Amino acid sequence: MRHSIRTLIGSGLAGAAILAAGLAGGAAHAQDKAPIKAATLLDFTRVYTFLTDEYSQGQQDYVKLLNLEGGVGGHPVDLIVRDQGSQPQQGIALYNQARDEGAIFFDFLSTPVANAVMPRANEDHLPMITFAHGRADAIDGQRFPFVFPSAAIYRSQAALLLQYMDEHGGLKDKKIAFVHIDSPFGREPIALLEAMSKTKGFTLKTFPYAVPGTEQSAAWTDVRRFRPDNVIIWGAGPGQAVSIRGAISNGISPKSIYSVIWLSETDMRSFQGDAVVGVKRFTAVNTGADSAILKRISEKVVAAGKGTGDAKVVGSTYYNIGVASMAIMAQAARQALDKLGPPLTGDKLKAGFEMIKDFDAEGLMPPLTITDKDHQGGGWGRVSEWDGSKWVPLNDWGHAYQDVVWQLVREDAEKAAKEAKK
Amino acid sequence: MFYRLSGIHHTRYASARQLWPLPADRWQVAAVFVLAVAAPLYMSDLYLSSYMLPWLVWSTATLALTLLMGVAGQLHFGFGAVMAIGAYTSIHLTQAGVPFEFALLAAGLLAALIGCLFGAAALRVKGLYLVMATLAMQFLVDWVIVNVKAISGGAVATLQAPSVEFLWLPVDTLVARYYVALLWAVIVTLLMLNIKRTSFGRALVAVRDKDFAAAVIGVNIFKYKLLAFFTSSFLGGVTGAILAFCFYRAVTPQQFSFDISIQLVAMVLVGGLGSVIGAFLGAGFVLLAPIVLLNIVAPLVEAGWLPVSASLMAHIPLMIYGAMIIGFLLFEPLGLAKIYDNARKYFLVWPFRHTQS
Amino acid sequence: MNIEFFLELLANGALTGLMYGMVALGIVLIYKSSGVLNFAQGAMVMTAGYVTWLLTSFGLSIYAAVALGIVALFAFGLLIERLLLRTLVGQPIIMIVMLTLGLDIFLRGLVPGILGTSPKHLDLGVGMAPLVLGDVFINRVYLLGGVVALALFALAALFFRTRLGTKLRAVSDDHVSSWSVGISVEHAVAVSWGLAGICAVGAGTIWGTVQGVEWSLTALLFPAVAVVILGGIDSIPGALLGGIVVGVLGSVIPGYVDPLVGGSTRDVVTSVVILLTIMIRPYGMFGREDIERV
């Protein structure tokens, strides 16, 4: 194709102008000290899509509420929301950019990206949260001073489900099937389950299915022949509904299905009628729009038309988890500003996190206590059951077998120390 | 006027056959080189680490792939796996104490050997079937890396790059890492610029154009196809190692997935098959265009001028990336290198209109 | 293990394979007429699923939504040919393949971006209770999927005996000869893309019911490509048989090997199928060998 030279020069100049604007645009935010900048660099387009929209909506609505109510100690909170597509290189580039824009807090909601950015965040002294996901050994505050899971990690979740089973029917001589997605996330609790199977005397069998979990019939055929007493499903997104369908069509009662935290109302509502009543799930944060913060969000933000996204989502599982993640950060910031004074830096925010004691976000979550050694907050959670239209909690907030969890963390640390550099 | 073609005549073959016979071209290259070497002096750390460094490394990877796809004509949709092999090998070796330089060489060699296995498929089939074979190998390598704990490091699945020394200088600051990447980029660029002047390069071009005709005139196509895969995979393996050490400083399986292979092929095609300048332009374009456009769209959305949800906004770079590939293929299939070439030819004889070169 | 386990894996595997075959049929149809391997077929399946869901969310019944979806995707296929492919006539194959890849990426961004990324649900009214034959449980949705796939294959076979189908067969043989006898190659190619769109609707609806409609439907491309390679890239019966073989292998082998390995081997099986086919018999079971002349 022949290009007239005029179009070539014109497009070249336009291209240069756009390039300059684009490269400068990212860093052109004013370097204010007053607003507290939090960067939520999530995965909107790839692996975590089933969760990110609602999660981000919760975060943004809560930040709007915070700013309406005067911010954190008078400082408004500035939320930076970008997409990293669950790709580490994109995550690193966005992290660098957000850091240079003055962000002092990070949330990635993506295990590969969080893992890739962790060493940099530790070097730069900027805290990040990995709420209910990410590496298990990140709960060790000594090895990962700037990473705050702030919620039960996968091993603690599995431990709590086991404890519930123990209290309701016992575990000795039972058969537990662990049906999981074949990824690091899916394999994370296996170490704990195997350790517990020896001490509690149950038979564990694992059934992996291929990523992305859309076709699991072979695994469930195998599960049926194992004739388990209880089934734990450990997947995320569309795979969860496929798992439940697989379980029920292979004759497993919904009441003996236990799931990881990533099971939402959307997944359950795809089933008709009473088919899935009784499915249980680990819950880290209350669902529903009844708690104090959710009520204020509904009144001041959503009703005033400032809500981010669909009003029907308010109060759903992932929305509330988003609200909780921001609430924890706000509490840490508040305490840091109170005790250490402005301006807020990464180190002060880290200290603020470690000051959190019995914080429950006005009834939204279990009492969280983070110390400089324990960044998990105790591994609190509870078991909820689906009653056909919503999740109903079955017991009180509690935590289980944390001694086993920490033992495994110590073993991970020893292994890492062996392969560490100078 | 800009290129001063008049007054240039050569009296020796060596000077007539040099890479850049025009002094203006030589000045241009020298200026670019000086700018590249002096970059840490005038560029902010953000630009250096987020734009310049990845651009250099990905351009090198594109150069390695264009050697295979552009010069030798073998389609390869699994280059991400080759880079992954290089990255993991280098990390394991340096963690075991092997010096960095040897680890890089070993990484390249292992990637080359396994890349030859990929290439064995090329001996059987061409075109689309080769695409499929290399795709399948990409998935196989991915699976092996994820599931063999000895390679990927277990459930946590992230291996950190230890701090290393290159030629007795520690590679731990951003500037040091940048220079290592720059050095490798210069080496590969020089190689690619000269490849067609060697008999190896000419044999590859013959194989690309019509392989049985090349066999007729005495080019051993088996040997040269395998050699093409070997060389290109070696370069790719070392580039993967450099990427792991200089940019990510850790390695996870997702860094080198199928999408990365496709991205590399897109960089090669957008830049122009077989061209060196095209590799740099294509890599820069594919890397930067989504970021640039996002930076333009994001403030508009935050200011409320574009009523677009965060979710849709997150999908816009993907749409732009796809539209960009489609646009280039429709309107300029020979890529950015052709556009650059057109512009250069225009300025060769400006203010006159026609040129013969 | 006992024979019933094997039979169940076999049955479910064959049905899954037929469902992959539906996606593969679209690829074969396009290749037959224009020699292009459509990497965007997975994205078309996803688009078809979203379109069907969108129509049901307007209140239409699933069957009306499918019917309208067929019309919409046929038009979509025609549009792709008109806008994108006509410009690239005569270019090397790598360009056109890359174009379909670019289209795949574009659709992956456009459709979930506009219609939302959380999984959408389609309900075919089939229910979750399995069909029980002895100790063998067969998933009803899979059974329906197999039936739909067989129907599509039969329709395709019948179609190629009609007048328009004969024109498409001529076009798949040689473009220049077809032009010279007065067949409009452009229209034939457009029709084949439209037919691929119809296959996409079938695949999108069935798979959307199995797993929910979201972007991961594009991942169906990989097993579909394995089916196409095994069966022969331009053969419809090959896609059918290749689908059954890939599905059975992908169900039976992981069923026995996964507990030994501790991980899921289904992707490995698919990759190995592709590699072995290419090494041993590159043109697949029923494909036609291309003879290149000097």
Coordinates of C-alpha atoms in Angstrom, one line a residue, chain A:
Chain A
M1 CA 0.0 0.0 0.0
R2 CA 1.3 3.4 -0.8
H3 CA 1.2 5.9 2.0
S4 CA 1.2 9.5 1.0
I5 CA 4.1 11.1 2.9
R6 CA 1.8 13.6 4.4
T7 CA -0.3 10.9 6.1
L8 CA 2.9 9.4 7.2
I9 CA 4.3 12.6 8.8
G10 CA 0.9 13.4 10.2
S11 CA 0.4 10.0 11.8
G12 CA 4.0 10.1 13.0
L13 CA 3.5 13.4 14.8
A14 CA 0.2 12.2 16.2
G15 CA 1.7 9.0 17.3
A16 CA 4.5 10.8 19.1
A17 CA 2.1 13.2 20.8
I18 CA -0.1 10.3 22.0
L19 CA 3.0 8.4 23.2
A20 CA 4.2 11.4 25.2
A21 CA 0.7 11.9 26.6
G22 CA 0.4 8.2 27.4
L23 CA 3.7 7.8 29.1
A24 CA 3.4 11.0 31.0
G25 CA -0.3 10.5 31.9
G26 CA 0.5 7.8 34.3
A27 CA 3.0 9.8 36.3
A28 CA 1.3 13.1 36.1
H29 CA -0.8 12.9 39.3
A30 CA 0.0 15.6 41.8
Q31 CA 2.2 14.3 44.6
D32 CA -0.1 15.3 47.4
K33 CA 0.7 14.2 50.9
A34 CA -2.9 14.5 52.1
P35 CA -4.7 11.7 50.2
I36 CA -3.9 8.2 51.1
K37 CA -3.3 6.3 47.9
A38 CA -4.2 2.7 47.8
A39 CA -3.6 0.7 44.6
T40 CA -5.9 -2.2 43.8
L41 CA -4.3 -3.7 40.7
L42 CA -6.7 -6.6 40.1
D43 CA -7.3 -9.2 37.4
F44 CA -10.4 -8.1 35.5
T45 CA -9.9 -9.9 32.3
R46 CA -8.6 -13.4 32.9
V47 CA -8.5 -15.9 35.7
Y48 CA -10.2 -14.1 38.5
T49 CA -12.9 -12.5 36.5
F50 CA -15.7 -14.4 38.3
L51 CA -14.7 -12.5 41.5
T52 CA -13.0 -9.3 40.6
D53 CA -16.0 -7.2 39.4
E54 CA -17.9 -7.6 42.6
Y55 CA -14.8 -7.4 44.8
S56 CA -13.7 -4.2 43.2
Q57 CA -17.2 -2.8 43.5
G58 CA -17.2 -3.5 47.2
Q59 CA -13.9 -1.8 47.6
Q60 CA -14.8 1.3 45.6
D61 CA -18.2 1.7 47.4
Y62 CA -16.5 1.4 50.8
V63 CA -13.9 4.0 49.9
K64 CA -16.7 6.3 48.7
L65 CA -18.4 5.9 52.0
L66 CA -15.1 6.5 53.9
N67 CA -14.6 9.7 52.0
L68 CA -18.2 10.8 52.6
E69 CA -17.7 10.3 56.3
G70 CA -14.5 12.3 56.4
G71 CA -11.8 9.9 55.3
V72 CA -9.3 8.3 57.6
G73 CA -8.4 10.8 60.3
G74 CA -9.3 13.6 57.9
H75 CA -7.3 12.3 54.9
P76 CA -9.3 11.2 51.9
V77 CA -8.5 7.8 50.4
D78 CA -7.6 7.7 46.8
L79 CA -8.2 4.4 45.1
I80 CA -6.2 3.4 42.0
V81 CA -7.9 0.6 40.1
R82 CA -6.1 -1.0 37.2
D83 CA -6.1 -4.4 35.4
Q84 CA -3.1 -6.7 35.4
G85 CA -4.7 -9.7 33.7
S86 CA -3.1 -12.1 36.2
Q87 CA 0.2 -11.6 34.3
P88 CA 3.2 -11.0 36.5
Q89 CA 5.0 -8.7 34.0
Q90 CA 1.9 -6.5 33.8
G91 CA 1.6 -6.6 37.6
I92 CA 5.2 -5.5 38.1
A93 CA 4.9 -2.6 35.6
L94 CA 1.7 -1.4 37.2
Y95 CA 3.1 -1.8 40.7
N96 CA 6.1 0.4 39.7
Q97 CA 3.9 3.0 38.2
A98 CA 1.5 3.1 41.2
R99 CA 4.4 3.2 43.6
D100 CA 5.7 6.2 41.8
E101 CA 2.3 7.8 41.9
G102 CA 2.6 7.6 45.7
A103 CA 0.6 4.5 46.5
I104 CA 1.5 3.0 49.8
F105 CA -0.9 0.0 49.8
F106 CA -1.4 -2.7 47.3
D107 CA -3.9 -5.4 46.6
F108 CA -3.5 -7.7 43.7
L109 CA -6.1 -10.5 44.2
S110 CA -4.1 -12.8 42.0
T111 CA -1.7 -15.4 43.4
P112 CA 0.9 -15.3 40.6
V113 CA 1.1 -11.5 40.5
A114 CA 1.2 -11.2 44.3
N115 CA 4.0 -13.8 44.4
A116 CA 6.0 -12.0 41.7
V117 CA 5.6 -8.5 43.4
M118 CA 6.3 -9.7 47.0
P119 CA 10.1 -9.3 46.9
R120 CA 9.8 -5.8 45.5
A121 CA 7.2 -4.7 48.0
N122 CA 9.4 -6.0 50.8
E123 CA 12.3 -4.0 49.4
D124 CA 10.3 -0.9 48.9
H125 CA 8.7 -1.2 52.4
L126 CA 5.1 -1.0 51.0
P127 CA 2.5 -3.3 52.6
M128 CA 0.2 -5.4 50.5
I129 CA -2.8 -7.5 51.4
T130 CA -3.5 -11.0 50.1
F131 CA -7.0 -11.6 51.5
A132 CA -7.7 -15.3 51.7
H133 CA -5.4 -16.2 48.8
G134 CA -1.7 -16.2 48.0
R135 CA 1.2 -18.1 49.5
A136 CA 0.6 -20.0 52.7
D137 CA 3.9 -19.1 54.3
A138 CA 3.2 -15.4 53.8
I139 CA 1.5 -15.4 57.2
D140 CA 4.9 -15.5 58.8
G141 CA 5.5 -11.8 59.6
Q142 CA 9.2 -12.3 60.2
R143 CA 9.9 -13.6 56.7
F144 CA 7.3 -11.5 54.9
P145 CA 7.1 -8.2 56.9
F146 CA 5.1 -6.4 54.3
V147 CA 2.6 -9.0 53.3
F148 CA -0.7 -9.2 55.2
P149 CA -3.0 -12.1 54.3
S150 CA -5.3 -10.7 57.0
A151 CA -7.7 -13.6 56.6
A152 CA -7.6 -17.3 56.8
I153 CA -5.3 -18.8 54.3
Y154 CA -6.3 -21.8 52.4
R155 CA -4.8 -24.3 54.9
S156 CA -6.7 -22.6 57.7
Q157 CA -9.9 -22.8 55.7
A158 CA -9.5 -26.5 55.1
A159 CA -8.7 -26.9 58.8
L160 CA -11.9 -25.2 59.8
L161 CA -14.0 -27.3 57.5
L162 CA -12.4 -30.4 59.0
Q163 CA -13.1 -29.2 62.5
Y164 CA -16.7 -28.7 61.6
M165 CA -16.9 -32.2 60.2
D166 CA -15.3 -33.5 63.3
E167 CA -17.9 -31.8 65.5
H168 CA -20.8 -33.1 63.4
G169 CA -20.3 -36.7 62.8
G170 CA -16.7 -37.2 63.6
L171 CA -13.7 -37.8 61.4
K172 CA -12.4 -41.2 62.6
D173 CA -12.6 -43.9 59.9
K174 CA -14.5 -41.6 57.6
K175 CA -13.6 -41.2 53.9
I176 CA -13.0 -37.7 52.7
A177 CA -12.7 -36.9 49.0
F178 CA -10.7 -33.7 48.1
V179 CA -11.7 -32.7 44.6
H180 CA -9.5 -29.8 43.5
I181 CA -8.3 -27.8 40.5
D182 CA -4.9 -28.9 39.4
S183 CA -3.1 -25.6 40.2
P184 CA -1.0 -24.3 43.1
F185 CA -4.2 -22.9 44.6
G186 CA -5.9 -26.2 44.4
R187 CA -3.0 -28.2 45.9
E188 CA -2.3 -25.8 48.7
P189 CA -4.3 -27.5 51.5
I190 CA -3.2 -31.0 50.6
A191 CA -0.3 -30.9 53.0
L192 CA -2.6 -30.0 55.9
L193 CA -5.2 -32.5 55.0
E194 CA -2.7 -35.3 54.8
A195 CA -1.2 -34.3 58.2
M196 CA -4.7 -34.2 59.7
S197 CA -5.7 -37.5 58.2
K198 CA -2.9 -39.2 60.2
T199 CA -3.8 -37.6 63.5
K200 CA -7.6 -37.8 63.1
G201 CA -7.7 -41.2 61.5
F202 CA -9.7 -40.5 58.3
T203 CA -8.9 -41.7 54.8
L204 CA -8.1 -38.9 52.3
K205 CA -8.1 -39.2 48.6
T206 CA -7.4 -36.4 46.2
F207 CA -9.1 -36.0 42.8
P208 CA -7.5 -33.3 40.6
Y209 CA -9.2 -31.9 37.5
A210 CA -7.6 -29.9 34.8
V211 CA -7.6 -26.2 34.7
P212 CA -9.9 -24.3 34.1
G213 CA -12.2 -26.9 35.6
T214 CA -15.0 -26.8 33.0
E215 CA -14.9 -30.6 32.4
Q216 CA -14.7 -32.8 35.5
S217 CA -16.7 -35.8 34.7
A218 CA -13.8 -38.2 34.9
A219 CA -12.9 -37.0 38.4
W220 CA -16.4 -37.3 39.7
T221 CA -16.8 -40.8 38.3
D222 CA -13.8 -41.7 40.3
V223 CA -15.2 -40.0 43.4
R224 CA -18.4 -41.9 43.2
R225 CA -16.5 -45.2 43.3
F226 CA -14.6 -44.0 46.4
R227 CA -18.0 -43.6 48.2
P228 CA -16.8 -40.7 50.4
D229 CA -18.6 -39.6 53.5
N230 CA -17.8 -36.0 52.8
V231 CA -16.5 -34.1 49.8
I232 CA -14.4 -31.0 49.9
I233 CA -14.4 -29.0 46.6
W234 CA -11.5 -26.6 46.0
G235 CA -12.0 -24.7 42.8
A236 CA -13.0 -21.2 41.7
G237 CA -15.2 -19.6 39.2
P238 CA -17.2 -21.7 36.7
G239 CA -15.5 -24.8 37.9
Q240 CA -17.3 -24.7 41.2
A241 CA -20.8 -25.0 39.7
V242 CA -19.5 -27.8 37.5
S243 CA -18.1 -29.5 40.6
I244 CA -21.4 -29.3 42.4
R245 CA -23.3 -30.5 39.4
G246 CA -20.9 -33.4 39.1
A247 CA -21.3 -34.2 42.7
I248 CA -25.0 -34.2 42.7
S249 CA -25.4 -36.1 39.5
N250 CA -23.2 -38.8 40.9
G251 CA -25.4 -39.2 43.9
I252 CA -23.6 -37.2 46.5
S253 CA -25.9 -35.4 48.9
P254 CA -25.5 -31.6 48.9
K255 CA -25.2 -31.7 52.6
S256 CA -21.9 -33.5 52.5
I257 CA -20.3 -31.0 50.1
Y258 CA -17.9 -28.5 51.7
S259 CA -16.3 -25.8 49.7
V260 CA -13.5 -23.3 49.9
I261 CA -14.4 -19.6 50.3
W262 CA -14.8 -19.1 46.5
L263 CA -18.4 -20.1 46.1
S264 CA -20.8 -17.3 45.5
E265 CA -24.6 -16.7 45.2
T266 CA -24.2 -16.5 41.5
D267 CA -22.8 -20.0 41.4
M268 CA -25.6 -21.4 43.6
R269 CA -28.4 -19.6 41.8
S270 CA -27.6 -21.4 38.6
F271 CA -29.3 -24.5 40.2
Q272 CA -33.0 -24.8 40.2
G273 CA -35.1 -25.1 43.3
D274 CA -33.9 -27.2 46.3
A275 CA -31.3 -29.2 44.4
V276 CA -28.3 -27.6 46.2
V277 CA -29.8 -26.8 49.7
G278 CA -27.3 -27.9 52.3
V279 CA -24.0 -27.2 50.5
K280 CA -21.6 -25.8 53.0
R281 CA -18.8 -23.3 52.5
F282 CA -16.0 -21.6 54.5
T283 CA -17.0 -18.0 55.2
A284 CA -14.5 -15.3 56.2
V285 CA -16.8 -12.3 56.0
N286 CA -20.6 -12.0 56.7
T287 CA -22.8 -12.0 53.7
G288 CA -25.9 -9.9 53.4
A289 CA -26.5 -6.2 53.7
D290 CA -27.4 -6.2 57.4
S291 CA -24.2 -5.2 59.1
A292 CA -23.6 -1.6 60.1
I293 CA -21.1 -0.7 57.3
L294 CA -23.2 -2.3 54.6
K295 CA -26.3 -0.4 55.8
R296 CA -24.4 2.9 55.6
I297 CA -23.1 2.0 52.2
S298 CA -26.7 1.2 51.0
E299 CA -28.0 4.5 52.4
K300 CA -25.2 7.0 51.7
V301 CA -23.6 5.6 48.5
V302 CA -26.0 3.3 46.6
A303 CA -29.2 5.1 47.3
A304 CA -27.6 8.4 46.5
G305 CA -26.8 7.0 43.1
K306 CA -23.0 7.0 43.6
G307 CA -22.7 3.2 43.7
T308 CA -20.2 1.5 41.4
G309 CA -22.1 -1.0 39.4
D310 CA -25.3 -3.0 39.9
A311 CA -27.1 -2.4 43.2
K312 CA -28.2 -6.0 43.4
V313 CA -24.6 -7.0 44.1
V314 CA -24.4 -5.1 47.4
G315 CA -24.2 -7.6 50.1
S316 CA -23.1 -10.6 48.1
T317 CA -20.1 -12.7 49.2
Y318 CA -17.4 -11.2 47.0
Y319 CA -18.7 -7.6 47.5
N320 CA -18.5 -8.0 51.2
I321 CA -15.0 -9.4 51.0
G322 CA -14.0 -6.3 49.0
V323 CA -15.5 -4.1 51.7
A324 CA -13.7 -6.0 54.4
S325 CA -10.3 -5.7 52.7
M326 CA -10.6 -2.0 52.5
A327 CA -12.0 -1.7 56.0
I328 CA -8.9 -3.5 57.4
M329 CA -6.6 -1.1 55.5
A330 CA -8.6 1.9 56.7
Q331 CA -8.3 0.6 60.3
A332 CA -4.5 0.1 59.9
A333 CA -4.2 3.6 58.4
R334 CA -6.3 5.1 61.2
Q335 CA -4.2 3.6 64.0
A336 CA -1.0 4.5 62.2
L337 CA -2.0 8.1 61.9
D338 CA -3.2 8.2 65.5
K339 CA -0.1 6.7 67.1
L340 CA 2.6 7.8 64.6
G341 CA 1.2 10.9 63.0
P342 CA 1.1 12.0 59.4
P343 CA 2.4 11.8 56.7
L344 CA 1.5 8.2 56.2
T345 CA 4.3 6.0 54.8
G346 CA 4.7 2.3 54.0
D347 CA 6.5 1.6 57.2
K348 CA 3.9 3.4 59.3
L349 CA 1.1 1.6 57.6
K350 CA 2.8 -1.7 58.3
A351 CA 3.1 -0.8 61.9
G352 CA -0.6 0.2 61.8
F353 CA -1.5 -3.2 60.5
E354 CA 0.4 -4.9 63.3
M355 CA -1.5 -2.8 65.8
I356 CA -4.9 -4.2 64.7
K357 CA -6.4 -6.0 67.7
D358 CA -9.9 -7.6 67.7
F359 CA -11.0 -5.5 64.8
D360 CA -14.3 -6.7 63.4
A361 CA -15.4 -3.9 61.0
E362 CA -18.6 -3.3 63.0
G363 CA -19.7 -6.8 62.9
L364 CA -18.8 -7.6 59.3
M365 CA -16.0 -10.0 60.1
P366 CA -14.5 -12.0 62.9
P367 CA -12.2 -10.3 65.4
L368 CA -8.9 -9.8 63.6
T369 CA -5.7 -9.5 65.5
I370 CA -2.5 -9.0 63.6
T371 CA 0.9 -9.1 65.3
D372 CA 4.4 -8.7 63.9
K373 CA 4.7 -12.5 63.9
D374 CA 1.2 -13.5 62.7
H375 CA 0.0 -11.7 59.7
Q376 CA -2.9 -14.0 59.2
G377 CA -4.9 -12.7 62.0
G378 CA -5.7 -16.0 63.6
G379 CA -7.3 -17.9 60.8
W380 CA -10.8 -17.1 61.8
G381 CA -13.9 -18.1 59.9
R382 CA -17.0 -20.1 60.1
V383 CA -19.1 -22.5 58.1
S384 CA -22.2 -21.3 56.2
E385 CA -24.9 -23.3 54.5
W386 CA -26.9 -22.5 51.4
D387 CA -30.6 -22.5 52.2
G388 CA -31.9 -22.0 48.7
S389 CA -31.6 -18.3 48.6
K390 CA -28.8 -17.2 50.8
W391 CA -25.8 -18.3 52.9
V392 CA -26.7 -18.9 56.5
P393 CA -24.0 -19.3 59.1
L394 CA -24.1 -22.5 61.0
N395 CA -21.7 -21.7 63.9
D396 CA -19.8 -19.0 65.5
W397 CA -16.6 -17.5 64.4
G398 CA -13.7 -19.8 65.3
H399 CA -10.4 -21.0 64.2
A400 CA -9.0 -24.5 63.9
Y401 CA -5.8 -26.5 64.2
Q402 CA -3.6 -23.4 63.9
D403 CA -0.8 -25.4 65.5
V404 CA -0.7 -27.6 62.4
V405 CA -0.9 -24.6 60.1
W406 CA 2.1 -22.9 61.8
Q407 CA 4.0 -26.2 61.9
L408 CA 3.7 -26.4 58.1
V409 CA 4.7 -22.8 57.8
R410 CA 7.9 -23.5 59.7
E411 CA 8.6 -26.5 57.4
D412 CA 8.1 -24.3 54.4
A413 CA 10.5 -21.7 55.9
E414 CA 13.2 -24.4 56.4
K415 CA 12.9 -25.6 52.9
A416 CA 13.1 -22.0 51.5
A417 CA 16.2 -21.3 53.7
K418 CA 17.9 -24.3 52.2
E419 CA 17.4 -23.0 48.6
A420 CA 18.0 -19.4 49.5
K421 CA 20.9 -17.3 48.1
K422 CA 23.8 -15.8 50.0

